[in-house]
mmCIF file of C-alpha atoms and ligand atoms in Angstrom:
data_model
loop_
_atom_site.group_PDB
_atom_site.id
_atom_site.type_symbol
_atom_site.label_atom_id
_atom_site.label_comp_id
_atom_site.label_asym_id
_atom_site.label_seq_id
_atom_site.Cartn_x
_atom_site.Cartn_y
_atom_site.Cartn_z
ATOM 1 C CA MET A 1 -0.754 -11.139 1.124
ATOM 2 C CA LYS A 2 -3.388 -8.237 0.077
ATOM 3 C CA ILE A 3 -2.245 -6.058 -2.986
ATOM 4 C CA THR A 4 -4.526 -3.670 -4.288
ATOM 5 C CA CYS A 5 -4.086 -1.769 -7.625
ATOM 6 C CA HIS A 6 -6.081 1.213 -9.063
ATOM 7 C CA TYR A 7 -6.166 1.657 -12.603
ATOM 8 C CA GLY A 8 -8.040 3.665 -15.470
ATOM 9 C CA GLU A 9 -7.784 6.493 -17.336
ATOM 10 C CA TYR A 10 -6.764 8.961 -14.516
ATOM 11 C CA ALA A 11 -4.172 7.104 -12.554
ATOM 12 C CA ASP A 12 -2.660 3.670 -12.067
ATOM 13 C CA MET A 13 -1.777 3.122 -8.616
ATOM 14 C CA GLY A 14 -1.952 0.329 -6.112
ATOM 15 C CA TYR A 15 -2.064 -0.432 -2.477
ATOM 16 C CA VAL A 16 -0.167 -3.541 -1.065
ATOM 17 C CA TYR A 17 -1.209 -5.014 2.376
ATOM 18 C CA ILE A 18 1.797 -6.945 3.769
ATOM 19 C CA ALA A 19 0.089 -7.393 6.988
ATOM 20 C CA PRO A 20 -3.368 -8.706 7.486
ATOM 21 C CA PRO A 21 -5.874 -6.027 6.583
ATOM 22 C CA ASN A 22 -9.288 -5.727 9.173
ATOM 23 C CA GLU A 23 -11.847 -7.703 7.671
ATOM 24 C CA LYS A 24 -14.874 -6.352 7.728
ATOM 25 C CA LEU A 25 -12.986 -3.460 5.961
ATOM 26 C CA ASP A 26 -11.770 -6.008 3.513
ATOM 27 C CA ARG A 27 -15.176 -7.326 2.650
ATOM 28 C CA ASP A 28 -16.884 -3.508 2.169
ATOM 29 C CA ILE A 29 -13.847 -2.919 -0.510
ATOM 30 C CA GLU A 30 -13.652 -6.531 -2.167
ATOM 31 C CA HIS A 31 -16.867 -6.597 -4.584
ATOM 32 C CA ARG A 32 -14.979 -3.817 -6.578
ATOM 33 C CA ASN A 33 -12.074 -6.358 -7.353
ATOM 34 C CA GLU A 34 -11.452 -6.844 -10.982
ATOM 35 C CA ILE A 35 -8.458 -9.406 -10.747
ATOM 36 C CA THR A 36 -11.168 -12.710 -11.388
ATOM 37 C CA LYS A 37 -11.680 -11.385 -14.798
ATOM 38 C CA GLN A 38 -7.956 -11.047 -15.834
ATOM 39 C CA LEU A 39 -6.563 -14.357 -13.922
ATOM 40 C CA LYS A 40 -7.964 -17.862 -12.989
ATOM 41 C CA PRO A 41 -7.607 -18.447 -9.439
ATOM 42 C CA GLN A 42 -4.815 -21.381 -10.531
ATOM 43 C CA GLU A 43 -3.384 -18.492 -12.331
ATOM 44 C CA ILE A 44 -2.260 -17.102 -9.008
ATOM 45 C CA HIS A 45 0.471 -19.031 -7.215
ATOM 46 C CA ILE A 46 3.030 -17.400 -4.703
ATOM 47 C CA PRO A 47 6.176 -19.500 -4.602
ATOM 48 C CA TYR A 48 7.672 -20.354 -1.296
ATOM 49 C CA ILE A 49 11.494 -20.999 -1.292
ATOM 50 C CA THR A 50 13.276 -22.569 1.267
ATOM 51 C CA GLY A 51 17.082 -23.481 1.412
ATOM 52 C CA ASN A 52 18.187 -21.130 -0.652
ATOM 53 C CA SER A 53 21.351 -20.294 0.761
ATOM 54 C CA GLN A 54 22.430 -16.994 -1.814
ATOM 55 C CA ILE A 55 19.841 -15.100 -0.200
ATOM 56 C CA ALA A 56 21.680 -14.203 2.782
ATOM 57 C CA LEU A 57 24.992 -13.592 0.821
ATOM 58 C CA LEU A 58 23.072 -11.471 -1.923
ATOM 59 C CA ILE A 59 21.830 -9.104 1.227
ATOM 60 C CA SER A 60 24.974 -9.075 3.072
ATOM 61 C CA LYS A 61 26.217 -7.108 -0.041
ATOM 62 C CA MET A 62 23.982 -4.237 0.392
ATOM 63 C CA THR A 63 24.246 -1.523 2.972
ATOM 64 C CA ILE A 64 22.072 -1.392 5.673
ATOM 65 C CA SER A 65 21.087 1.961 6.980
ATOM 66 C CA LYS A 66 21.307 2.611 10.418
ATOM 67 C CA ASN A 67 18.066 4.768 10.031
ATOM 68 C CA THR A 68 14.716 3.087 10.458
ATOM 69 C CA PHE A 69 12.738 3.156 7.253
ATOM 70 C CA LYS A 70 10.449 5.869 8.835
ATOM 71 C CA THR A 71 13.205 7.952 10.037
ATOM 72 C CA GLY A 72 14.333 7.570 6.585
ATOM 73 C CA TYR A 73 11.194 8.235 5.045
ATOM 74 C CA GLN A 74 10.809 11.020 6.906
ATOM 75 C CA GLN A 75 14.105 12.978 6.363
ATOM 76 C CA ALA A 76 16.216 11.119 3.216
ATOM 77 C CA PHE A 77 13.765 10.048 0.619
ATOM 78 C CA GLU A 78 9.735 10.273 -0.746
ATOM 79 C CA SER A 79 7.461 7.382 -0.993
ATOM 80 C CA GLU A 80 5.861 7.579 -3.995
ATOM 81 C CA TYR A 81 2.516 7.690 -2.301
ATOM 82 C CA GLY A 82 2.360 6.730 0.986
ATOM 83 C CA TYR A 83 3.085 4.169 3.921
ATOM 84 C CA ASP A 84 1.201 2.884 6.636
ATOM 85 C CA PHE A 85 2.557 1.793 9.810
ATOM 86 C CA ASP A 86 0.764 0.276 12.782
ATOM 87 C CA SER A 87 1.817 1.752 16.413
ATOM 88 C CA ARG A 88 4.870 -0.041 17.004
ATOM 89 C CA GLY A 89 6.160 1.061 13.820
ATOM 90 C CA TYR A 90 5.622 -1.612 11.397
ATOM 91 C CA LEU A 91 4.838 -1.447 7.940
ATOM 92 C CA THR A 92 1.493 -2.501 7.177
ATOM 93 C CA GLY A 93 0.814 -1.412 3.734
ATOM 94 C CA PHE A 94 2.087 0.574 0.930
ATOM 95 C CA GLU A 95 0.574 2.621 -2.409
ATOM 96 C CA LEU A 96 2.201 2.176 -5.605
ATOM 97 C CA SER A 97 2.064 3.198 -8.700
ATOM 98 C CA LEU A 98 1.434 0.447 -11.225
ATOM 99 C CA SER A 99 -0.122 -0.265 -14.510
ATOM 100 C CA GLN A 100 -2.705 -2.688 -15.037
ATOM 101 C CA ASP A 101 -0.775 -4.784 -17.474
ATOM 102 C CA LYS A 102 2.204 -4.660 -15.241
ATOM 103 C CA PHE A 103 0.551 -6.141 -12.383
ATOM 104 C CA ILE A 104 -1.270 -8.880 -13.897
ATOM 105 C CA GLU A 105 2.521 -9.897 -15.615
ATOM 106 C CA PHE A 106 3.656 -9.692 -11.864
ATOM 107 C CA ILE A 107 1.470 -12.183 -10.569
ATOM 108 C CA ARG A 108 1.751 -14.098 -14.070
ATOM 109 C CA ASN A 109 5.363 -14.111 -13.864
ATOM 110 C CA GLN A 110 5.512 -14.782 -10.345
ATOM 111 C CA ALA A 111 7.499 -11.655 -9.026
ATOM 112 C CA TYR A 112 5.674 -12.106 -6.013
ATOM 113 C CA LYS A 113 7.630 -14.605 -4.042
ATOM 114 C CA VAL A 114 8.400 -16.176 -0.667
ATOM 115 C CA PHE A 115 11.688 -17.011 0.563
ATOM 116 C CA HIS A 116 12.634 -18.860 3.917
ATOM 117 C CA PHE A 117 16.463 -18.253 5.102
ATOM 118 C CA GLU A 118 18.409 -17.506 7.821
ATOM 119 C CA TRP A 119 20.158 -14.067 8.776
ATOM 120 C CA HIS A 120 22.164 -13.183 11.929
ATOM 121 C CA ASN A 121 20.854 -16.129 13.761
ATOM 122 C CA LYS A 122 16.981 -15.783 12.944
ATOM 123 C CA LEU A 123 14.780 -17.373 10.733
ATOM 124 C CA ASN A 124 13.016 -14.732 8.165
ATOM 125 C CA ASN A 125 10.229 -14.750 5.553
ATOM 126 C CA LEU A 126 11.208 -12.208 2.241
ATOM 127 C CA VAL A 127 8.434 -11.570 0.156
ATOM 128 C CA THR A 128 9.578 -9.831 -3.005
ATOM 129 C CA PHE A 129 7.757 -7.321 -4.887
ATOM 130 C CA ASP A 130 9.234 -7.485 -7.937
ATOM 131 C CA TYR A 131 11.732 -9.302 -10.218
ATOM 132 C CA PRO A 132 15.050 -10.901 -8.212
ATOM 133 C CA GLU A 133 17.449 -8.719 -10.393
ATOM 134 C CA GLU A 134 15.795 -5.516 -8.932
ATOM 135 C CA VAL A 135 15.125 -7.333 -5.342
ATOM 136 C CA PHE A 136 18.847 -8.232 -5.037
ATOM 137 C CA HIS A 137 20.709 -5.378 -6.709
ATOM 138 C CA SER A 138 23.906 -4.597 -4.280
ATOM 139 C CA GLU A 139 22.829 -1.088 -4.485
ATOM 140 C CA ASN A 140 19.538 -1.342 -2.591
ATOM 141 C CA ILE A 141 19.400 -0.408 0.735
ATOM 142 C CA ILE A 142 18.232 -2.070 3.301
ATOM 143 C CA TYR A 143 16.302 -0.610 6.286
ATOM 144 C CA LYS A 144 14.960 -1.641 9.458
ATOM 145 C CA MET A 145 11.773 -0.718 10.829
ATOM 146 C CA ASN A 146 12.333 0.098 14.559
ATOM 147 C CA GLU A 147 14.773 -1.260 16.705
ATOM 148 C CA GLN A 148 13.030 -4.211 17.455
ATOM 149 C CA GLU A 149 15.755 -5.569 14.515
ATOM 150 C CA ASP A 150 13.440 -8.059 13.367
ATOM 151 C CA THR A 151 11.963 -6.542 10.104
ATOM 152 C CA PHE A 152 13.692 -4.904 7.353
ATOM 153 C CA VAL A 153 12.741 -4.078 3.655
ATOM 154 C CA ILE A 154 14.843 -3.772 1.371
ATOM 155 C CA VAL A 155 14.310 -0.232 -0.913
ATOM 156 C CA GLN A 156 15.578 1.395 -4.117
ATOM 157 C CA LEU A 157 16.295 4.570 -4.005
ATOM 158 C CA GLU A 158 15.497 6.402 -7.276
ATOM 159 C CA GLU A 159 16.619 9.821 -8.075
ATOM 160 C CA ASP A 160 14.078 12.169 -9.100
ATOM 161 C CA GLU A 161 14.092 13.536 -12.412
ATOM 162 C CA ASP A 162 13.074 17.022 -12.031
ATOM 163 C CA LEU A 163 12.559 18.486 -15.465
ATOM 164 C CA TYR A 164 11.374 21.633 -13.860
ATOM 165 C CA SER A 165 14.553 22.033 -12.103
ATOM 166 C CA GLN A 166 16.162 22.416 -15.374
ATOM 167 C CA TYR A 167 14.572 25.874 -15.996
ATOM 168 C CA SER A 168 15.097 27.153 -12.350
ATOM 169 C CA TYR A 169 17.983 28.576 -10.360
ATOM 170 C CA THR A 170 17.756 26.352 -7.802
ATOM 171 C CA THR A 171 20.847 24.117 -7.080
ATOM 172 C CA LYS A 172 18.390 21.781 -4.317
ATOM 173 C CA LYS A 173 18.033 18.428 -5.444
ATOM 174 C CA ASN A 174 14.643 16.804 -4.460
ATOM 175 C CA PRO A 175 14.806 13.851 -2.458
ATOM 176 C CA PRO A 176 15.118 10.546 -4.056
ATOM 177 C CA THR A 177 11.761 7.923 -4.385
ATOM 178 C CA ALA A 178 12.061 5.114 -2.080
ATOM 179 C CA LYS A 179 10.557 1.631 -4.139
ATOM 180 C CA ILE A 180 10.328 -1.322 -2.022
ATOM 181 C CA LYS A 181 11.298 -4.274 -3.609
ATOM 182 C CA ALA A 182 11.161 -6.686 -0.576
ATOM 183 C CA LEU A 183 10.111 -6.654 3.298
ATOM 184 C CA PHE A 184 11.906 -9.788 5.309
ATOM 185 C CA SER A 185 10.866 -10.517 9.094
ATOM 186 C CA SER A 186 11.269 -13.363 11.820
ATOM 187 C CA ARG A 187 8.116 -12.376 13.038
ATOM 188 C CA GLU A 188 5.489 -14.416 12.030
ATOM 189 C CA ASP A 189 3.118 -12.882 14.137
ATOM 190 C CA ILE A 190 3.071 -9.702 12.166
ATOM 191 C CA TYR A 191 3.510 -10.566 8.840
ATOM 192 C CA PRO A 192 2.225 -14.410 9.167
ATOM 193 C CA LEU A 193 3.503 -17.098 6.383
ATOM 194 C CA GLU A 194 0.132 -18.383 5.885
ATOM 195 C CA PHE A 195 -1.592 -14.488 5.177
ATOM 196 C CA LEU A 196 2.195 -14.133 2.495
ATOM 197 C CA LEU A 197 1.270 -17.313 0.548
ATOM 198 C CA LYS A 198 -2.351 -16.736 0.226
ATOM 199 C CA PRO A 199 -2.560 -14.012 -1.834
ATOM 200 C CA LYS A 200 -5.746 -11.967 -2.323
ATOM 201 C CA PHE A 201 -4.977 -9.435 -5.401
ATOM 202 C CA GLN A 202 -7.213 -6.943 -5.487
ATOM 203 C CA LEU A 203 -7.856 -4.663 -8.682
ATOM 204 C CA GLU A 204 -9.815 -1.717 -8.481
ATOM 205 C CA LYS A 205 -10.662 0.469 -11.539
ATOM 206 C CA SER A 206 -10.710 4.240 -11.265
ATOM 207 C CA ILE A 207 -12.920 6.068 -11.893
ATOM 208 C CA PRO A 208 -13.524 10.151 -12.776
ATOM 209 C CA LEU A 209 -13.442 11.756 -9.719
ATOM 210 C CA ALA A 210 -15.004 15.323 -8.839
ATOM 211 C CA VAL A 211 -12.684 17.477 -6.647
ATOM 212 C CA ILE A 212 -14.456 18.744 -3.847
ATOM 213 C CA ASN A 213 -12.080 20.389 -1.562
ATOM 214 C CA ASN A 214 -7.890 19.775 -1.170
ATOM 215 C CA ASP A 215 -8.685 16.690 0.764
ATOM 216 C CA LEU A 216 -12.057 15.525 -0.434
ATOM 217 C CA CYS A 217 -12.856 13.903 -3.851
ATOM 218 C CA CYS A 218 -16.444 12.118 -5.199
ATOM 219 C CA GLU A 219 -16.826 9.590 -7.543
ATOM 220 C CA MET A 220 -18.283 11.764 -10.095
ATOM 221 C CA ASP A 221 -21.573 9.842 -11.155
ATOM 222 C CA VAL A 222 -22.059 9.134 -6.890
ATOM 223 C CA LEU A 223 -21.832 13.219 -6.560
ATOM 224 C CA PRO A 224 -25.802 14.209 -6.636
ATOM 225 C CA ARG A 225 -26.399 11.143 -3.926
ATOM 226 C CA TRP A 226 -24.003 12.610 -1.747
ATOM 227 C CA GLU A 227 -24.920 16.099 -1.798
ATOM 228 C CA SER A 228 -28.535 15.334 -1.360
ATOM 229 C CA ILE A 229 -27.640 14.342 2.301
ATOM 230 C CA ALA A 230 -28.092 16.851 4.745
ATOM 231 C CA GLU A 231 -24.791 19.185 4.563
ATOM 232 C CA GLU A 232 -24.144 19.078 8.735
ATOM 233 C CA LYS A 233 -24.232 15.109 8.207
ATOM 234 C CA ARG A 234 -21.785 15.058 5.493
ATOM 235 C CA GLU A 235 -19.676 17.354 7.634
ATOM 236 C CA ARG A 236 -19.958 15.295 10.386
ATOM 237 C CA LEU A 237 -19.145 11.757 8.567
ATOM 238 C CA ILE A 238 -15.961 13.463 7.264
ATOM 239 C CA ASN A 239 -15.031 15.680 10.167
ATOM 240 C CA GLN A 240 -15.894 13.675 13.384
ATOM 241 C CA TYR A 241 -14.585 10.975 12.392
ATOM 242 C CA THR A 242 -13.862 7.981 15.592
ATOM 243 C CA CYS A 243 -10.370 6.646 14.008
ATOM 244 C CA GLU A 244 -9.959 2.716 14.989
ATOM 245 C CA ASN A 245 -6.440 3.062 15.378
ATOM 246 C CA CYS A 246 -5.891 6.300 17.921
ATOM 247 C CA SER A 247 -9.388 6.302 19.361
ATOM 248 C CA GLU A 248 -9.433 10.157 18.782
ATOM 249 C CA VAL A 249 -12.044 11.749 16.197
ATOM 250 C CA VAL A 250 -10.681 13.093 13.689
ATOM 251 C CA SER A 251 -11.220 14.086 9.984
ATOM 252 C CA ILE A 252 -10.367 11.950 7.118
ATOM 253 C CA VAL A 253 -8.121 13.715 5.213
ATOM 254 C CA GLN A 254 -6.963 12.816 1.294
ATOM 255 C CA CYS A 255 -10.427 11.387 1.070
ATOM 256 C CA ILE A 256 -12.521 9.723 -1.922
ATOM 257 C CA ILE A 257 -16.160 8.664 -1.599
ATOM 258 C CA HIS A 258 -16.814 5.824 -3.683
ATOM 259 C CA GLY A 259 -20.628 4.850 -4.144
ATOM 260 C CA GLU A 260 -21.869 1.608 -2.753
ATOM 261 C CA ALA A 261 -25.125 -0.302 -3.352
ATOM 262 C CA ASP A 262 -26.541 0.731 -0.334
ATOM 263 C CA GLY A 263 -24.440 3.814 0.644
ATOM 264 C CA PHE A 264 -20.939 5.429 0.370
ATOM 265 C CA LEU A 265 -17.537 4.153 1.557
ATOM 266 C CA LEU A 266 -15.441 7.180 2.556
ATOM 267 C CA MET A 267 -11.691 5.825 2.138
ATOM 268 C CA GLY A 268 -8.687 8.188 3.326
ATOM 269 C CA LYS A 269 -6.594 8.769 5.940
ATOM 270 C CA CYS A 270 -6.850 9.785 9.446
ATOM 271 C CA SER A 271 -5.943 13.090 10.168
ATOM 272 C CA SER A 272 -4.269 12.462 13.584
ATOM 273 C CA CYS A 273 -2.374 8.895 13.272
ATOM 274 C CA ARG A 274 -2.504 9.297 9.095
ATOM 275 C CA GLN A 275 -3.633 5.122 9.162
ATOM 276 C CA GLY A 276 -5.681 4.425 6.422
ATOM 277 C CA VAL A 277 -9.618 5.024 7.147
ATOM 278 C CA GLU A 278 -12.411 3.124 5.707
ATOM 279 C CA SER A 279 -15.458 4.181 6.896
ATOM 280 C CA TYR A 280 -19.104 2.292 5.405
ATOM 281 C CA VAL A 281 -21.686 4.890 5.641
ATOM 282 C CA LEU A 282 -25.207 3.167 5.089
ATOM 283 C CA ASP A 283 -27.547 5.642 2.760
ATOM 284 C CA GLU A 284 -30.796 4.936 4.867
ATOM 285 C CA ARG A 285 -32.693 6.369 1.922
ATOM 286 C CA ARG A 286 -31.704 3.357 -0.295
ATOM 287 C CA SER A 287 -31.729 0.676 2.051
ATOM 288 C CA ARG A 288 -35.108 1.770 3.030
ATOM 289 C CA GLY A 289 -36.624 1.128 -0.302
HETATM 290 ZN ZN1 ZN B 301 -5.821 7.762 14.049
#
């Protein structure tokens, strides 16, 4: 399990990988990890709990939606930021808003746990992203990941407190925000227990960003270096990217340009399949010297 948390003066932002991420991309962002400054390795432990007969009972008290999570996401609720799915419709990761302090507290207090239990004649692993009272709340809703019905998420729908709507004449309510509290699956091949139990928490400092356009930001102090690249090449890097997931030549949208020792890391989403994209760009001028 890999949980990323970005923090800083602008926004607290996290990302939870629930399926193993691409190893190469993982190495690219690892050096920005701040978690080792905050926690010793022995302070990071994900308990593995077997034989708790209460789990299936608590789950049976929740409503199971007829919809898949993806349908719910598109129709009934909004996410805090975004979700990523693989080509089969399995959730691979999601963004969340979590302050640095809360993130550390969650780790220290072992809010992240894995429960092994039987449900509908299948053995499941359930990973929690909050404290038990929040995860196993009877008002939470269970969504199946896809029609396979082998993987589910426990979601808390939070009604949107839109201050602006008080002052407008519209009666249209904003859709609620979905907060993923847990995921459970009998698919060991997609969500390996080893990955769920061997957490790699990532905590990243958010850095002041310069907005280039609606879909492109750049770390403020990296901007002069980025702009010193020929415009044509910059254009190509952003708008002619070959997506590893859908194999199409796409644009990287919602892209942030990060500075690296010998180049740039472009992080965003594929304009076609919306999967997360992390493109490493070597700056020849730097590596040569
Ligand atoms: Zn794609």
